[in-house]
Coordinates of C-alpha atoms and ligand atoms in Angstrom, one line a residue:
M3 CA -3.7 -69.5 8.3
L4 CA -5.5 -66.9 10.0
N5 CA -2.2 -65.2 11.3
N6 CA -0.7 -65.3 7.8
A7 CA -3.6 -63.2 6.2
V8 CA -3.6 -60.8 9.1
E9 CA 0.0 -60.3 9.1
F10 CA 0.0 -60.2 4.9
I11 CA -2.8 -57.2 5.3
Q12 CA -1.2 -55.5 8.0
E13 CA 2.1 -55.2 6.3
I14 CA 0.2 -53.3 3.6
I15 CA -2.1 -51.3 5.9
K16 CA 0.8 -50.4 8.5
D17 CA -0.8 -48.6 11.2
F18 CA -4.4 -48.2 9.6
S19 CA -6.3 -49.8 12.5
P20 CA -10.1 -50.3 11.3
E21 CA -12.9 -50.3 13.9
I22 CA -15.7 -50.7 11.6
G23 CA -15.9 -53.5 9.2
I24 CA -18.7 -53.7 6.4
I25 CA -19.5 -56.6 4.2
L26 CA -21.0 -55.0 1.0
G27 CA -23.8 -57.1 -0.3
S28 CA -25.0 -57.7 -4.1
G29 CA -25.3 -54.4 -5.9
L30 CA -24.4 -52.4 -2.7
G31 CA -20.4 -52.5 -3.2
E32 CA -20.2 -48.7 -4.8
L33 CA -19.4 -47.4 -1.1
A34 CA -16.2 -49.0 -1.5
D35 CA -15.7 -47.4 -5.2
E36 CA -16.5 -44.1 -3.6
Y37 CA -14.3 -44.4 -0.3
C38 CA -11.1 -46.1 -1.0
N39 CA -7.5 -45.5 0.5
I40 CA -6.2 -49.1 0.0
A41 CA -7.5 -52.0 -1.5
I42 CA -6.1 -55.5 -1.6
N43 CA -7.4 -58.4 -3.9
Y44 CA -8.9 -61.6 -2.5
S45 CA -6.7 -63.3 -4.8
D46 CA -3.5 -62.0 -3.1
I47 CA -4.7 -63.0 0.6
P48 CA -3.6 -66.0 2.1
G49 CA -6.7 -67.9 2.8
F50 CA -8.8 -65.7 0.7
E51 CA -10.4 -66.9 -2.5
A52 CA -11.9 -65.0 -5.5
S53 CA -15.5 -64.2 -5.7
T54 CA -17.5 -66.0 -8.3
V55 CA -20.6 -64.1 -8.3
A56 CA -21.5 -61.4 -11.0
G57 CA -22.0 -58.2 -9.6
H58 CA -19.4 -59.0 -7.0
K59 CA -15.9 -57.7 -7.0
G60 CA -13.3 -59.5 -4.6
R61 CA -11.4 -57.0 -2.6
L62 CA -11.2 -55.7 0.9
V63 CA -11.0 -52.0 1.0
F64 CA -9.8 -49.7 3.6
A65 CA -11.1 -46.3 3.8
E66 CA -11.7 -43.3 6.4
I67 CA -15.2 -42.5 6.2
N68 CA -17.0 -39.7 8.5
G69 CA -13.7 -39.6 10.7
K70 CA -13.8 -43.6 11.1
K71 CA -11.5 -46.2 10.0
V72 CA -13.4 -48.9 8.2
V73 CA -12.4 -51.9 6.2
M74 CA -15.1 -53.1 3.7
M75 CA -15.5 -56.4 1.9
Q76 CA -16.4 -55.6 -1.5
G77 CA -17.9 -59.0 -2.5
R78 CA -18.3 -62.0 -0.1
F79 CA -18.0 -65.6 -0.2
H80 CA -21.3 -67.4 -0.3
F81 CA -21.6 -70.9 0.6
Y82 CA -23.7 -71.6 -2.5
E83 CA -20.5 -70.9 -4.4
G84 CA -19.2 -74.2 -3.1
H85 CA -16.7 -72.6 -0.3
S86 CA -16.6 -74.4 2.9
I87 CA -18.5 -72.7 5.7
Q88 CA -15.1 -71.9 7.0
K89 CA -13.9 -70.1 4.3
V90 CA -17.2 -68.0 4.1
V91 CA -16.5 -66.6 7.9
F92 CA -12.8 -66.6 7.2
P93 CA -12.7 -62.9 6.5
V94 CA -14.7 -62.0 9.7
K95 CA -11.8 -63.7 11.7
V96 CA -9.5 -61.6 10.0
M97 CA -11.4 -58.4 10.5
K98 CA -11.8 -59.3 14.2
K99 CA -7.8 -59.9 14.4
L100 CA -7.3 -56.6 12.7
G101 CA -9.6 -55.0 15.6
V102 CA -12.9 -54.4 14.1
K103 CA -15.1 -53.7 17.0
T104 CA -18.4 -53.6 15.0
L105 CA -19.7 -55.3 11.8
I106 CA -22.3 -53.8 9.6
I107 CA -23.5 -56.9 7.2
T108 CA -25.6 -56.1 4.3
N109 CA -27.4 -58.4 1.9
A110 CA -29.7 -58.7 -0.9
A111 CA -33.0 -60.6 0.1
G112 CA -36.3 -61.7 -1.0
G113 CA -39.4 -60.1 1.1
V114 CA -41.5 -62.8 2.8
N115 CA -43.5 -60.0 4.5
P116 CA -46.0 -58.7 2.2
N117 CA -45.8 -55.3 3.6
F118 CA -42.5 -55.4 2.3
R119 CA -41.6 -53.5 -1.2
P120 CA -38.9 -53.9 -3.8
S121 CA -36.0 -51.5 -2.7
D122 CA -37.0 -51.4 0.7
L123 CA -34.2 -51.4 3.4
M124 CA -34.6 -53.9 6.4
I125 CA -33.0 -53.7 9.7
I126 CA -32.1 -57.5 10.8
T127 CA -33.5 -57.8 14.4
D128 CA -32.9 -61.7 14.6
H129 CA -32.0 -64.6 12.2
I130 CA -32.9 -68.3 11.7
N131 CA -30.1 -70.5 10.7
Y132 CA -31.7 -72.6 8.1
M133 CA -28.3 -73.5 6.2
G134 CA -28.4 -77.0 7.8
T135 CA -24.7 -76.3 9.2
N136 CA -22.8 -73.7 11.3
P137 CA -19.6 -72.1 11.0
L138 CA -18.8 -72.9 14.5
I139 CA -18.5 -76.8 13.8
G140 CA -15.1 -78.0 14.7
A141 CA -12.5 -77.3 17.4
N142 CA -13.0 -74.3 18.9
D143 CA -10.6 -71.5 19.2
N144 CA -11.1 -70.5 22.6
S145 CA -9.2 -67.2 22.0
M146 CA -11.6 -65.8 19.6
G147 CA -15.1 -67.0 21.7
E148 CA -16.5 -69.5 23.7
R149 CA -17.6 -73.0 22.7
F150 CA -21.4 -72.6 23.3
P151 CA -21.7 -68.9 22.8
D152 CA -25.0 -67.1 23.5
M153 CA -27.3 -65.8 20.5
S154 CA -29.8 -64.5 22.4
E155 CA -28.9 -60.7 21.0
V156 CA -26.8 -61.3 17.6
Y157 CA -28.1 -57.9 16.7
N158 CA -27.0 -55.4 19.2
S159 CA -30.5 -53.8 20.3
E160 CA -28.9 -50.3 21.1
L161 CA -27.5 -50.3 17.2
I162 CA -30.8 -51.4 16.0
E163 CA -32.1 -48.1 17.7
L164 CA -29.3 -46.2 16.4
V165 CA -30.0 -47.3 12.9
H166 CA -33.7 -46.4 13.3
K167 CA -32.9 -43.0 14.9
V168 CA -30.3 -42.4 11.7
G169 CA -33.0 -43.5 9.4
D170 CA -35.6 -40.8 10.7
S171 CA -33.1 -38.2 10.8
I172 CA -32.1 -38.3 7.2
G173 CA -35.4 -39.3 5.8
V174 CA -34.8 -43.1 4.9
D175 CA -37.6 -45.2 5.5
L176 CA -36.8 -48.5 7.2
Q177 CA -38.2 -51.9 7.7
E178 CA -37.3 -54.2 10.5
G179 CA -37.6 -58.0 10.6
V180 CA -36.1 -61.6 10.8
Y181 CA -33.9 -63.1 8.2
M182 CA -33.7 -66.3 7.4
A183 CA -30.8 -68.1 5.5
L184 CA -31.2 -70.8 3.3
T185 CA -28.1 -72.3 1.3
G186 CA -29.2 -71.4 -1.9
P187 CA -28.3 -70.9 -4.8
S188 CA -31.8 -71.8 -6.2
Y189 CA -34.2 -69.1 -5.0
E190 CA -37.1 -70.8 -2.8
T191 CA -40.3 -72.5 -4.0
P192 CA -43.6 -70.9 -2.9
A193 CA -43.9 -73.8 -0.5
E194 CA -40.7 -72.9 1.4
V195 CA -41.5 -69.3 1.5
K196 CA -44.8 -70.4 3.4
M197 CA -42.7 -72.0 5.8
A198 CA -40.3 -69.6 6.3
K199 CA -43.3 -66.8 7.1
I200 CA -45.1 -69.4 9.4
I201 CA -41.9 -70.1 11.4
G202 CA -41.2 -66.1 11.8
A203 CA -39.2 -64.9 8.9
D204 CA -39.8 -61.5 7.3
A205 CA -36.9 -61.8 4.6
V206 CA -35.0 -64.9 3.0
G207 CA -31.6 -64.7 1.5
M208 CA -28.6 -66.9 0.9
S209 CA -26.0 -64.9 3.2
T210 CA -25.3 -62.9 6.4
V211 CA -26.2 -65.5 8.9
P212 CA -22.8 -67.3 9.2
E213 CA -20.9 -64.1 9.1
A214 CA -23.2 -63.0 12.0
I215 CA -22.5 -66.2 14.2
V216 CA -19.3 -65.9 14.0
A217 CA -19.2 -62.1 14.7
S218 CA -21.3 -62.7 17.6
W219 CA -19.3 -65.5 18.8
A220 CA -16.3 -63.1 18.8
K221 CA -18.1 -60.5 20.8
M222 CA -18.3 -57.9 17.9
N223 CA -21.4 -55.7 17.7
V224 CA -23.4 -56.7 14.7
I225 CA -25.7 -54.5 12.5
G226 CA -27.6 -56.2 9.7
I227 CA -29.4 -54.6 6.8
S228 CA -31.2 -56.1 4.2
C229 CA -32.1 -54.7 1.0
I230 CA -35.1 -56.4 0.2
C231 CA -34.7 -56.8 -3.8
N232 CA -37.9 -58.9 -4.8
S233 CA -40.9 -60.6 -3.1
A234 CA -39.9 -64.2 -2.3
A235 CA -41.7 -66.8 -4.5
G236 CA -45.4 -67.0 -4.3
V237 CA -45.6 -63.6 -2.3
S238 CA -46.1 -62.0 -5.6
T239 CA -47.1 -63.7 -9.1
V240 CA -43.9 -62.5 -10.7
G241 CA -40.8 -64.6 -11.3
L242 CA -37.6 -63.9 -9.8
S243 CA -34.2 -63.7 -11.3
H244 CA -30.9 -62.4 -10.4
E245 CA -31.2 -59.3 -12.8
D246 CA -34.1 -57.8 -11.1
V247 CA -32.7 -58.4 -7.8
I248 CA -29.5 -56.4 -9.0
K249 CA -32.0 -53.8 -10.5
A250 CA -33.8 -53.2 -7.2
A251 CA -30.5 -52.9 -5.3
N252 CA -29.1 -50.1 -7.8
T253 CA -32.4 -48.5 -7.0
A254 CA -31.7 -48.5 -3.0
K255 CA -28.1 -47.6 -3.3
D256 CA -28.2 -44.1 -3.0
K257 CA -30.5 -44.3 0.0
F258 CA -28.3 -47.5 1.5
K259 CA -25.1 -45.6 0.9
K260 CA -26.5 -42.4 2.8
L261 CA -27.7 -44.7 5.8
V262 CA -24.5 -46.6 6.1
K263 CA -22.4 -43.5 6.0
E264 CA -24.3 -41.7 8.9
V265 CA -24.6 -44.5 10.7
I266 CA -20.8 -44.9 10.6
R267 CA -20.7 -41.5 11.6
K268 CA -22.9 -42.1 14.7
I269 CA -21.3 -45.2 15.8
Ligands
HPA310 N1 -34.6 -65.4 -1.9 C1 -33.3 -65.8 -1.5 N2 -32.2 -64.9 -1.7 C2 -32.6 -63.7 -2.2 C3 -33.8 -63.3 -2.8 C4 -34.8 -64.4 -2.5 O1 -35.7 -64.1 -3.1 N3 -33.7 -62.1 -3.3 C5 -32.4 -61.8 -3.2 N4 -31.6 -62.6 -2.6

């Protein structure tokens, strides 16, 4: 199935060989509208499925940004949509086979750290997998990665440094911290957010970790950036809604795009 998808895509993109992959999170998909040389709908790609979440398109977009060849996922597959964890990470394996060396994973997240404000951007320094599963369960594809991969440095420290430098140089303030993934789709209870804080999380969300595990396993360099869209439940007294999350992502999207474009230039 993986080879079918890769061959299908390569027939369309010909000799366009992307070196950077970007997974665009909720409300952050505009980058793929701005830069788009070739777009392929997920529903056409063998092994991909259509995205079911409002605010997420479902297509793979190929473009040259600041001199680099990039493939963007405009919309991702979430575990909470009912996709198997293998389906969630399938596009990452495809990107690896297409030649992607560096994967930028973005998401919308809830702020657990009380210093975070809606529309802040957070560089992910590490993660906690609280999804109760792991995308590497099952037969191991030794051609991609090893059976028991080291996860000591999923988010490459030199790249974290680079993102900070880029943020400084273009005047985009950045937070940094640990991202904890839960399955969703319900948001957390205040008690769960309290637990998240106690065990070391700065932000909570429903994505990213499966993709980061697979990318790290396949020896890709990973950059993670969260858009903090709300204070997680109980951190502030305001209730949560998907609409508010999208609104906060919209507020952040210009600085987000600026940051990502500049990071691409510097990679
Ligand atoms: N929790 C989990 N996922 C999220 C949140 C949240 O508060 N905000 C945006 N995505």
